[in-house]
Amino acid sequence: MSNPLSIKLSFHLWKTVSATLIIISLFTFPFILDYSLSPRFILTAVSLTAFFYSLHKSKKCLDVNINLITLSYIGFVGWSCLSTFWSHNISEAIFENTKLLLGLGVFFSSLYFLNLHPEKFSKCIYGASVIILLCLCIVVLWQMLSLTGLGHSNTYSINGLNGHKNLLSSFLFLNLCFLLMAYSKSIGTLKKSALIAIVLNLILILFLRTKAVWLALIITAFVYFLLKIFQSTKSKREVVSKPFLIIVIIVIGLNIFFLFGLNSICAAIIQKQTSMTMLAKVFSPILDIERITVWHKTYLIMQQPFTGFGSGNWQVFFPSASLSGLWRAEDLGVSFQRPHNDFLWILSETGTIGFNIYLVFVIGLLVFGFIQLKSASRLNQNFNHFPLFFLVGYLCISFFDFPKERIEHIVWLNILMALIYEKIKKCLPFTLSIQMKIQHRFVFIFLFACIAFIGVLRCRGEYYTRQMYIAKSRGENQQIIACGKAALSFCYHLDPTSVPVEWYMGNAYSNQKNYRQANAYFELAYQQNPYQRNVLNDLASCKVMLGKIDEATLLYMEATRISPRFDDPKLNLASIYLNQNKLLAAKQCLDSLLHDSERRTRYYEILKILETQKQ
């Protein structure tokens, strides 16, 4: 006879899981710079802390299977965490690695729930995906009504609750997978609700005009129908008996493409060569030249091909390849925080070692998943193979965008991968089952509690950085300094545009004519991001005020190299050369200016006077 209390607890457990998924996907905090990233980061960490604490209290056994898939996933996260030791900016490395740890936690907790009761966990996912989609529809409708028109440019003002329209669109793609599963596996009200949600989801995806997601939908459908055709073929054993060979061949092929092929394609498109390769001709219409330029420059900064330059540090090193060719970055101040290609992002930050571990994990999931699907009696047997097809589509989005940055993507992607793994785990060879003892769970409770604390510090940092922006607009220098000090922590030094918080504080001290203190903070900013053009320019200006002209000259020249269209360091160099009576050098600086200004006119007049006197 069942215990009524255990039934009640079980009911509350599944309701809690469903509510947690909804809140993590929708929660925002409008008082910080990125209103969704850090809050959802904290909620995910708190949820995983509570999950492992409940495991500890229940004293239930937790078995972890160690095989090619789980070992490669753990290995990738472990290698990425290890890269913190050679990362230049430690705070960004910590944040990026803790996001990966959250993803790993979601993956294994999803496997626990699937083993505990797969039907109830699936219903939680289905119900949550429907509610999330309906909430996003309401938010998007509200944002649409606030627009003056519905042109293509105005769609960039629509972000739902995901920070950017492309991120919203890619999240809708993930959501669509679970909606299709809900429709195919449910009955009654949930089935009808899922059908309505699917229609609304597709309408939103079409309206948002994100080409990467459209392409992903086409590829997902193509793979589905292709496998439906191949399902009728008879060559099953040959394929099933060689999974490792298939994985090795695919991984080698991807290495050749990403290490050599893609860079050549990008270079060919940028140079607009008449003899473009066939691949270049295919890529050129799909991609904008700016994104191709960013990819090409990513290869230029790969000075450590085996280890990478550390997790979370692409944004720091990217400007070192020069911002030339990126007019939005130079003239409009647009900053690039990621390479718009998750594969290149992983390759550049964790090197070929981390990149290949990641490929083994993802390709292993796909290969064993398709083998398991190929071995099934019918393709349409239980439509829960949707995650496999949508993982292929998601990887397509990852090639053109940066979904791995966002928490809601990380959570739902890891649930999707857990569903695939649950299907293939029985056919995985060399599986070793390890039982997590009760005392080991304290480690995970402590780990995710620390990650939640890091999230709180990041959230606090963004809150005070926002206050610092407000104080800067009002010219309140002392308030800038106070907010900057409150924002800083071991895991927060850069604002969302990769500008160090110390730079704002250095400018505040400079405005107060306290140049020694300003120099100290500019030096700290330089340590955090040595390739940020404003940091270089203002550190040099401060050194001029302290009489360190030679050091200032080198910094100005570096700022000019990084951003050739940035006039401030050129004007400052011209001022130094005029004072040193180096008229030819001063004229070259002034002639290279791209924008008219009062300083430029004044320096030309001084130059003419000095040239007349010299004659």
XYZ file of C-alpha atoms in Angstrom:
615
model
C 0.000 0.000 0.000
C 1.464 3.379 -1.017
C 2.283 6.000 1.557
C 0.097 9.157 1.108
C 2.956 11.324 2.372
C 5.381 9.973 -0.238
C 2.763 10.564 -2.968
C 2.343 14.151 -1.762
C 6.102 14.707 -1.670
C 6.459 13.217 -5.158
C 3.750 15.551 -6.477
C 5.510 18.576 -4.992
C 8.868 17.401 -6.384
C 7.689 17.412 -10.005
C 5.816 20.688 -9.586
C 9.023 22.192 -8.182
C 11.088 20.910 -11.126
C 8.619 22.374 -13.623
C 8.395 25.718 -11.811
C 12.213 25.905 -11.577
C 12.598 25.457 -15.332
C 10.009 28.173 -16.011
C 11.548 30.673 -13.597
C 15.109 30.077 -14.788
C 13.999 30.667 -18.398
C 11.982 33.830 -17.726
C 13.320 35.578 -14.634
C 14.845 39.026 -15.076
C 16.239 41.688 -12.753
C 15.942 45.149 -14.364
C 18.360 46.949 -12.037
C 21.542 45.553 -13.556
C 23.211 45.838 -16.976
C 22.345 42.381 -18.341
C 18.968 41.797 -16.770
C 18.813 38.044 -17.471
C 22.283 36.474 -17.435
C 23.438 36.848 -13.825
C 19.966 36.411 -12.217
C 19.365 33.163 -14.084
C 22.906 32.101 -13.284
C 22.146 32.534 -9.567
C 18.808 30.715 -9.789
C 20.372 27.756 -11.599
C 23.174 27.505 -9.033
C 20.714 27.727 -6.127
C 18.492 25.066 -7.747
C 21.425 22.672 -8.151
C 22.531 23.338 -4.570
C 19.016 22.466 -3.396
C 18.993 19.370 -5.616
C 22.194 17.933 -4.152
C 21.087 18.894 -0.658
C 17.830 16.990 -1.149
C 19.849 14.001 -2.386
C 21.933 14.183 0.765
C 18.869 14.366 2.992
C 17.114 11.513 1.214
C 20.267 9.356 1.383
C 19.375 7.832 -1.974
C 22.050 6.197 -4.081
C 23.238 8.131 -7.090
C 24.971 6.101 -9.761
C 27.147 7.875 -12.317
C 28.060 6.007 -15.495
C 31.553 6.747 -16.774
C 31.908 6.112 -20.505
C 33.039 7.910 -23.653
C 30.205 10.465 -23.497
C 30.226 11.373 -19.808
C 34.008 11.200 -19.565
C 34.484 13.552 -22.524
C 31.916 15.999 -21.120
C 33.547 15.996 -17.693
C 36.952 16.206 -19.396
C 35.962 19.252 -21.449
C 34.608 21.119 -18.419
C 37.659 20.092 -16.395
C 40.094 21.277 -19.096
C 38.233 24.563 -19.423
C 38.467 25.062 -15.654
C 42.161 24.220 -15.795
C 42.648 26.945 -18.419
C 41.927 29.495 -15.687
C 45.566 29.110 -14.639
C 46.840 30.540 -17.934
C 43.985 32.996 -18.518
C 44.967 36.658 -18.591
C 41.707 37.874 -17.059
C 40.898 35.540 -14.183
C 37.487 37.047 -13.365
C 36.073 36.277 -16.831
C 37.587 32.793 -16.775
C 35.884 32.083 -13.445
C 32.504 33.212 -14.742
C 32.739 31.248 -17.987
C 33.839 28.065 -16.225
C 31.128 28.272 -13.595
C 28.563 28.433 -16.418
C 30.027 25.207 -17.804
C 29.820 23.619 -14.363
C 26.163 24.631 -14.153
C 25.546 22.959 -17.497
C 27.236 19.784 -16.297
C 25.119 19.878 -13.132
C 21.915 20.239 -15.156
C 22.984 17.320 -17.379
C 23.503 14.897 -14.485
C 20.495 16.099 -12.490
C 18.353 15.557 -15.607
C 19.705 12.005 -15.863
C 18.751 11.462 -12.218
C 15.166 12.584 -12.844
C 14.949 10.493 -16.017
C 16.024 7.418 -14.064
C 13.710 8.288 -11.168
C 10.562 8.669 -13.266
C 11.005 9.442 -16.993
C 7.295 9.984 -17.704
C 6.799 12.529 -14.943
C 10.029 14.361 -15.757
C 8.987 14.510 -19.410
C 5.609 15.981 -18.455
C 7.404 18.609 -16.355
C 9.499 19.549 -19.375
C 6.512 19.609 -21.720
C 4.370 21.744 -19.441
C 7.226 24.149 -18.736
C 8.034 24.559 -22.458
C 4.396 25.455 -23.259
C 4.145 28.006 -20.439
C 7.513 29.563 -21.357
C 6.490 29.945 -25.001
C 3.167 31.567 -24.120
C 4.903 34.004 -21.740
C 7.459 34.908 -24.433
C 4.631 35.504 -26.908
C 3.029 37.987 -24.527
C 6.334 39.825 -23.995
C 7.131 39.915 -27.721
C 3.617 41.176 -28.521
C 4.056 43.950 -25.962
C 7.419 44.881 -27.469
C 5.953 44.854 -30.990
C 3.158 47.215 -29.960
C 5.712 49.658 -28.576
C 7.503 49.895 -31.944
C 6.744 52.554 -34.536
C 6.926 49.974 -37.312
C 7.683 46.344 -38.020
C 10.553 46.746 -40.468
C 13.630 44.522 -40.381
C 15.664 47.077 -38.434
C 12.970 47.315 -35.760
C 13.061 43.582 -35.091
C 16.397 44.151 -33.332
C 14.436 45.978 -30.625
C 12.557 42.741 -29.921
C 14.427 40.483 -27.530
C 11.678 38.829 -25.517
C 13.452 38.079 -22.265
C 16.689 36.853 -23.841
C 18.866 39.934 -24.345
C 18.932 39.910 -28.162
C 16.591 38.887 -30.968
C 19.004 36.233 -32.275
C 19.305 34.716 -28.807
C 15.517 34.782 -28.479
C 15.197 33.065 -31.831
C 17.734 30.350 -30.973
C 15.980 29.769 -27.631
C 12.672 29.408 -29.495
C 14.382 26.769 -31.637
C 15.311 24.748 -28.536
C 11.831 25.288 -27.130
C 10.289 23.986 -30.365
C 11.956 20.605 -29.847
C 10.188 20.091 -26.523
C 6.899 21.423 -27.866
C 6.984 18.843 -30.657
C 7.721 16.135 -28.106
C 4.853 17.405 -25.961
C 2.454 17.263 -28.912
C 3.530 13.773 -29.979
C 3.615 12.233 -26.500
C 0.761 13.959 -24.662
C -3.015 13.765 -24.704
C -5.828 16.111 -23.803
C -5.249 19.726 -22.841
C -1.466 19.536 -22.926
C -1.532 18.178 -26.488
C -3.805 21.009 -27.675
C -1.757 23.611 -25.819
C 1.437 22.225 -27.364
C -0.072 22.473 -30.866
C -1.005 26.127 -30.325
C 2.442 26.799 -28.884
C 4.137 25.142 -31.897
C 2.238 27.394 -34.309
C 3.074 30.515 -32.278
C 6.699 29.419 -31.984
C 7.090 29.037 -35.750
C 5.390 32.393 -36.380
C 7.815 34.104 -33.985
C 10.835 32.422 -35.571
C 9.708 33.530 -39.027
C 9.018 37.065 -37.819
C 12.399 37.495 -36.088
C 14.243 36.791 -39.361
C 17.273 35.113 -37.812
C 18.903 33.359 -40.775
C 20.921 30.955 -38.619
C 17.734 29.636 -36.990
C 15.924 29.359 -40.326
C 18.850 27.348 -41.660
C 18.824 25.200 -38.512
C 15.131 24.400 -39.023
C 15.782 23.415 -42.634
C 18.724 21.204 -41.646
C 16.743 19.606 -38.804
C 13.877 18.746 -41.159
C 16.312 17.532 -43.832
C 18.125 15.204 -41.405
C 14.812 13.840 -40.165
C 13.516 12.973 -43.637
C 16.917 11.741 -44.796
C 17.076 9.255 -41.936
C 13.507 8.272 -42.590
C 14.603 7.236 -46.090
C 17.749 5.489 -44.838
C 15.711 3.643 -42.228
C 14.540 1.246 -44.920
C 18.107 0.224 -45.891
C 19.558 -3.028 -44.614
C 23.215 -2.216 -43.863
C 22.823 -2.006 -40.097
C 25.575 -4.124 -38.618
C 28.355 -2.530 -40.604
C 27.484 0.895 -39.254
C 26.742 -0.268 -35.718
C 30.043 -2.124 -35.421
C 32.210 0.919 -36.258
C 31.018 3.837 -34.101
C 34.496 4.795 -32.897
C 35.853 4.865 -36.437
C 32.979 7.148 -37.505
C 33.637 9.471 -34.548
C 37.370 9.631 -35.329
C 36.755 10.381 -39.027
C 34.239 13.147 -38.260
C 36.459 14.712 -35.571
C 39.483 14.704 -37.917
C 37.374 16.246 -40.673
C 36.143 19.007 -38.358
C 39.711 19.670 -37.218
C 40.832 20.117 -40.809
C 37.908 22.430 -41.521
C 38.221 24.625 -38.421
C 42.002 24.707 -38.227
C 42.672 25.317 -41.917
C 39.614 25.469 -44.164
C 37.469 28.103 -42.468
C 40.338 30.559 -42.113
C 41.160 30.242 -45.818
C 37.513 30.774 -46.729
C 37.321 33.887 -44.557
C 40.556 35.288 -46.007
C 39.319 34.663 -49.562
C 36.018 36.444 -48.936
C 37.671 39.402 -47.195
C 40.180 39.867 -49.988
C 37.368 39.507 -52.568
C 39.536 37.324 -54.723
C 38.183 36.561 -58.172
C 39.233 32.949 -57.812
C 37.154 32.174 -54.732
C 36.936 28.602 -53.633
C 33.577 26.872 -54.008
C 33.062 26.957 -50.228
C 33.808 30.677 -50.157
C 31.133 31.264 -52.787
C 28.669 29.283 -50.703
C 29.459 31.138 -47.486
C 29.666 34.656 -48.917
C 25.932 35.307 -49.459
C 24.961 33.773 -46.117
C 27.402 35.675 -43.891
C 27.932 39.379 -43.463
C 31.482 40.575 -44.047
C 31.774 41.833 -40.477
C 31.228 38.385 -39.009
C 33.685 36.851 -41.465
C 36.239 39.491 -40.450
C 35.740 38.638 -36.780
C 36.289 34.956 -37.551
C 39.443 35.705 -39.529
C 40.858 37.874 -36.755
C 40.108 35.106 -34.258
C 42.623 32.957 -36.116
C 45.152 35.797 -36.045
C 45.153 35.860 -32.227
C 45.571 32.097 -31.771
C 49.138 32.222 -30.469
C 48.607 29.182 -28.222
C 46.992 26.612 -30.540
C 47.143 23.683 -28.124
C 45.984 25.298 -24.881
C 44.185 28.435 -26.053
C 44.399 31.714 -24.182
C 41.998 30.723 -21.420
C 38.287 30.386 -20.898
C 36.348 33.654 -21.141
C 39.328 35.566 -22.541
C 38.497 35.848 -26.248
C 37.014 39.280 -25.596
C 40.305 40.442 -24.064
C 42.638 39.249 -26.818
C 40.457 39.910 -29.855
C 41.393 43.629 -30.276
C 45.075 42.665 -30.392
C 44.461 41.586 -34.003
C 43.432 45.213 -34.743
C 39.901 46.503 -35.230
C 40.610 47.563 -38.810
C 37.836 46.429 -41.132
C 35.246 46.635 -38.344
C 33.881 50.150 -38.785
C 31.132 49.691 -36.177
C 33.758 48.849 -33.577
C 35.934 51.822 -34.538
C 33.395 54.536 -35.320
C 30.360 53.520 -33.262
C 32.130 51.964 -30.286
C 30.481 48.564 -30.771
C 32.401 45.931 -28.819
C 32.644 42.254 -29.721
C 32.415 39.963 -26.717
C 32.412 36.670 -28.584
C 33.290 35.507 -32.141
C 29.701 34.660 -33.185
C 30.748 31.057 -33.595
C 30.718 28.775 -30.560
C 33.160 26.344 -32.181
C 35.734 29.076 -32.790
C 35.026 30.412 -29.310
C 35.885 27.039 -27.762
C 38.864 26.516 -30.078
C 40.414 29.905 -29.334
C 39.916 29.741 -25.558
C 40.643 26.082 -24.796
C 42.900 25.265 -27.753
C 42.846 22.149 -29.888
C 42.899 20.001 -26.742
C 39.668 21.383 -25.320
C 38.132 21.671 -28.782
C 38.688 17.984 -29.544
C 37.391 16.835 -26.175
C 34.253 18.874 -26.856
C 33.929 17.388 -30.355
C 34.244 13.831 -29.016
C 31.384 14.540 -26.604
C 29.018 16.143 -29.121
C 29.874 13.913 -32.086
C 29.744 10.867 -29.815
C 26.199 11.790 -28.766
C 25.168 12.178 -32.401
C 26.880 9.070 -33.749
C 25.596 6.725 -31.041
C 22.223 8.442 -31.220
C 21.892 7.865 -34.958
C 23.142 4.297 -34.595
C 20.510 3.641 -31.964
C 17.915 5.266 -34.203
C 19.103 3.250 -37.216
C 18.785 0.066 -35.173
C 15.203 0.850 -34.171
C 12.436 -0.984 -35.926
C 10.758 2.196 -37.136
C 11.886 5.818 -37.393
C 8.584 7.039 -36.009
C 8.886 4.836 -32.977
C 8.146 7.271 -30.161
C 8.887 10.741 -31.456
C 11.371 11.251 -28.621
C 14.174 11.165 -31.154
C 13.411 14.820 -31.772
C 16.292 15.871 -29.438
C 18.750 14.128 -31.752
C 17.605 16.044 -34.820
C 17.400 19.327 -32.946
C 20.916 18.893 -31.583
C 22.116 18.878 -35.208
C 20.170 22.091 -35.818
C 21.495 23.648 -32.624
C 25.066 22.982 -33.741
C 24.223 24.822 -36.955
C 23.088 27.836 -34.900
C 26.270 27.549 -32.836
C 28.294 27.915 -36.025
C 26.775 31.322 -36.749
C 25.990 32.656 -33.276
C 26.816 32.400 -29.575
C 24.001 30.536 -27.737
C 26.411 28.935 -25.252
C 26.695 32.294 -23.522
C 23.170 32.274 -22.057
C 21.939 30.342 -19.033
C 18.522 29.407 -20.443
C 20.227 27.915 -23.506
C 22.679 26.019 -21.305
C 19.869 24.586 -19.147
C 17.602 23.429 -21.966
C 20.459 22.202 -24.163
C 21.728 20.000 -21.337
C 18.235 18.603 -20.787
C 18.099 17.851 -24.519
C 21.509 16.142 -24.400
C 20.469 14.169 -21.309
C 17.423 12.871 -23.218
C 19.710 11.705 -26.035
C 22.175 10.136 -23.615
C 19.382 8.279 -21.832
C 18.463 6.694 -25.167
C 22.002 5.598 -26.048
C 23.570 4.719 -22.700
C 22.724 1.010 -22.982
C 24.603 0.666 -26.276
C 27.712 2.525 -25.062
C 30.696 0.183 -24.582
C 33.195 0.307 -21.723
C 30.759 1.772 -19.201
C 31.887 1.916 -15.596
C 29.252 2.618 -12.946
C 30.390 4.653 -9.941
C 28.193 5.244 -6.924
C 28.340 8.716 -5.451
C 28.626 8.320 -1.693
C 26.765 10.570 0.719
C 29.907 12.387 1.862
C 30.785 13.186 -1.767
C 27.556 15.129 -2.121
C 28.852 17.740 0.306
C 31.439 18.630 -2.331
C 28.704 19.391 -4.866
C 26.569 21.236 -2.338
C 29.576 23.405 -1.487
C 30.540 23.809 -5.181
C 27.155 25.042 -6.370
C 26.694 27.207 -3.280
C 30.022 28.889 -4.149
C 28.862 29.303 -7.753
C 25.672 30.965 -6.490
C 27.840 33.335 -4.427
C 29.892 34.153 -7.539
C 26.620 34.949 -9.301
C 25.642 37.306 -6.477
C 28.992 39.089 -6.770
C 28.548 39.420 -10.532
C 25.039 40.734 -10.039
C 26.295 43.241 -7.467
C 29.089 44.260 -9.824
C 26.625 44.950 -12.644
C 24.322 46.874 -10.322
C 27.075 49.223 -9.167
C 28.487 49.510 -12.686
C 25.056 50.686 -13.803
C 25.055 53.226 -10.979
C 28.548 54.235 -12.081
C 27.270 54.947 -15.603
C 24.580 57.175 -14.143
C 27.114 59.012 -11.979
C 29.392 59.424 -15.027
C 26.589 61.033 -17.032
C 26.103 63.497 -14.172
C 29.789 64.221 -13.742
C 29.787 62.927 -10.142
C 33.409 61.799 -9.911
C 33.393 60.812 -6.262
C 30.279 58.701 -6.807
C 31.967 56.965 -9.755
C 34.875 56.015 -7.506
C 32.567 54.781 -4.730
C 30.445 52.693 -7.123
C 33.569 51.300 -8.816
C 34.999 50.106 -5.524
C 31.661 48.481 -4.635
C 31.460 46.746 -8.039
C 34.905 45.139 -7.984
C 35.449 41.581 -6.791
C 37.635 38.607 -7.652
C 35.046 37.555 -10.266
C 34.061 40.963 -11.677
C 36.398 43.465 -13.321
C 35.048 44.036 -16.845
C 31.758 45.654 -17.797
C 29.659 44.071 -20.607
C 31.744 45.940 -23.222
C 35.058 44.571 -21.864
C 36.021 47.951 -20.385
C 37.617 47.502 -16.929
C 35.774 49.091 -14.014
C 39.134 50.557 -12.963
C 39.168 52.647 -16.162
C 36.080 54.562 -15.064
C 37.655 55.141 -11.661
C 40.896 56.308 -13.272
C 38.983 58.859 -15.346
C 37.176 60.092 -12.241
C 40.507 60.670 -10.451
C 41.870 62.315 -13.600
C 38.912 64.710 -13.649
C 39.827 65.605 -10.072
C 43.415 66.326 -11.210
C 44.669 63.489 -9.009
C 46.949 62.063 -11.685
C 48.972 59.724 -9.494
C 45.851 57.955 -8.261
C 44.432 58.020 -11.779
C 47.623 56.419 -13.096
C 47.363 53.669 -10.477
C 43.828 52.759 -11.581
C 44.649 53.050 -15.273
C 47.518 50.618 -14.672
C 45.078 48.211 -13.008
C 42.724 48.605 -15.973
C 45.625 47.901 -18.319
C 46.375 44.684 -16.417
C 42.770 43.552 -16.837
C 42.521 44.410 -20.548
C 45.791 45.473 -22.227
C 44.215 45.802 -25.695
C 41.317 48.123 -24.920
C 41.886 51.279 -26.937
C 40.420 53.712 -24.391
C 42.476 52.175 -21.603
C 45.657 52.580 -23.655
C 44.841 56.149 -24.678
C 43.915 57.377 -21.191
C 46.792 55.583 -19.475
C 49.129 57.309 -21.946
C 47.504 60.705 -21.296
C 47.957 60.224 -17.571
C 51.619 59.378 -18.076
C 52.018 62.602 -20.077
C 50.703 64.523 -17.090
C 53.279 62.723 -14.932
C 56.083 63.563 -17.371
C 56.572 60.015 -18.696
C 56.524 60.997 -22.364
C 58.344 57.977 -23.813
C 55.997 55.499 -22.129
C 53.019 57.558 -23.252
C 54.220 57.603 -26.868
C 54.428 53.807 -27.020
C 50.935 53.448 -25.545
C 49.473 55.962 -28.007
C 51.080 54.085 -30.889
C 49.624 50.797 -29.641
C 46.155 52.357 -29.385
C 46.540 53.621 -32.951
C 47.607 50.177 -34.163
C 44.621 48.512 -32.512
C 42.119 51.065 -33.822
C 43.401 52.941 -36.904
C 40.190 55.002 -37.133
C 40.418 56.133 -33.487
C 41.588 59.762 -33.681
C 42.225 60.541 -30.012
C 45.650 58.819 -29.710
C 46.729 60.340 -33.037
C 45.854 63.833 -31.814
C 47.683 63.153 -28.573
C 50.725 61.901 -30.484
C 50.604 65.012 -32.677
C 50.630 67.151 -29.525
C 53.736 65.343 -28.240
C 55.525 65.691 -31.585
C 54.658 69.391 -31.795
C 56.082 69.955 -28.327
C 59.217 68.028 -29.345
C 59.421 70.041 -32.583
C 59.110 66.841 -34.648
C 57.085 68.562 -37.335
C 57.134 65.816 -39.965
C 55.887 63.203 -37.466
C 53.224 65.623 -36.242
C 52.060 66.283 -39.806
C 51.841 62.557 -40.534
C 49.643 62.092 -37.440
C 47.368 64.971 -38.409
C 47.125 63.837 -42.035
C 46.073 60.359 -40.918
C 43.080 61.692 -38.949
C 39.738 60.565 -40.317
C 37.432 63.030 -38.581
C 37.381 66.811 -38.386
C 37.629 68.382 -34.943
C 38.551 71.628 -33.242
C 41.803 70.100 -31.965
C 42.786 69.020 -35.470
C 42.263 72.554 -36.823
C 44.177 74.098 -33.934
C 47.116 71.694 -34.294
C 47.342 72.376 -38.043
C 47.556 76.101 -37.278
C 50.306 75.485 -34.721
C 52.110 73.268 -37.219
C 52.038 76.012 -39.879
C 53.408 78.557 -37.400
C 56.238 76.213 -36.375
C 57.054 75.387 -39.999
C 57.195 79.140 -40.812
C 59.496 79.783 -37.869
C 61.729 76.901 -38.908
C 62.077 78.325 -42.412
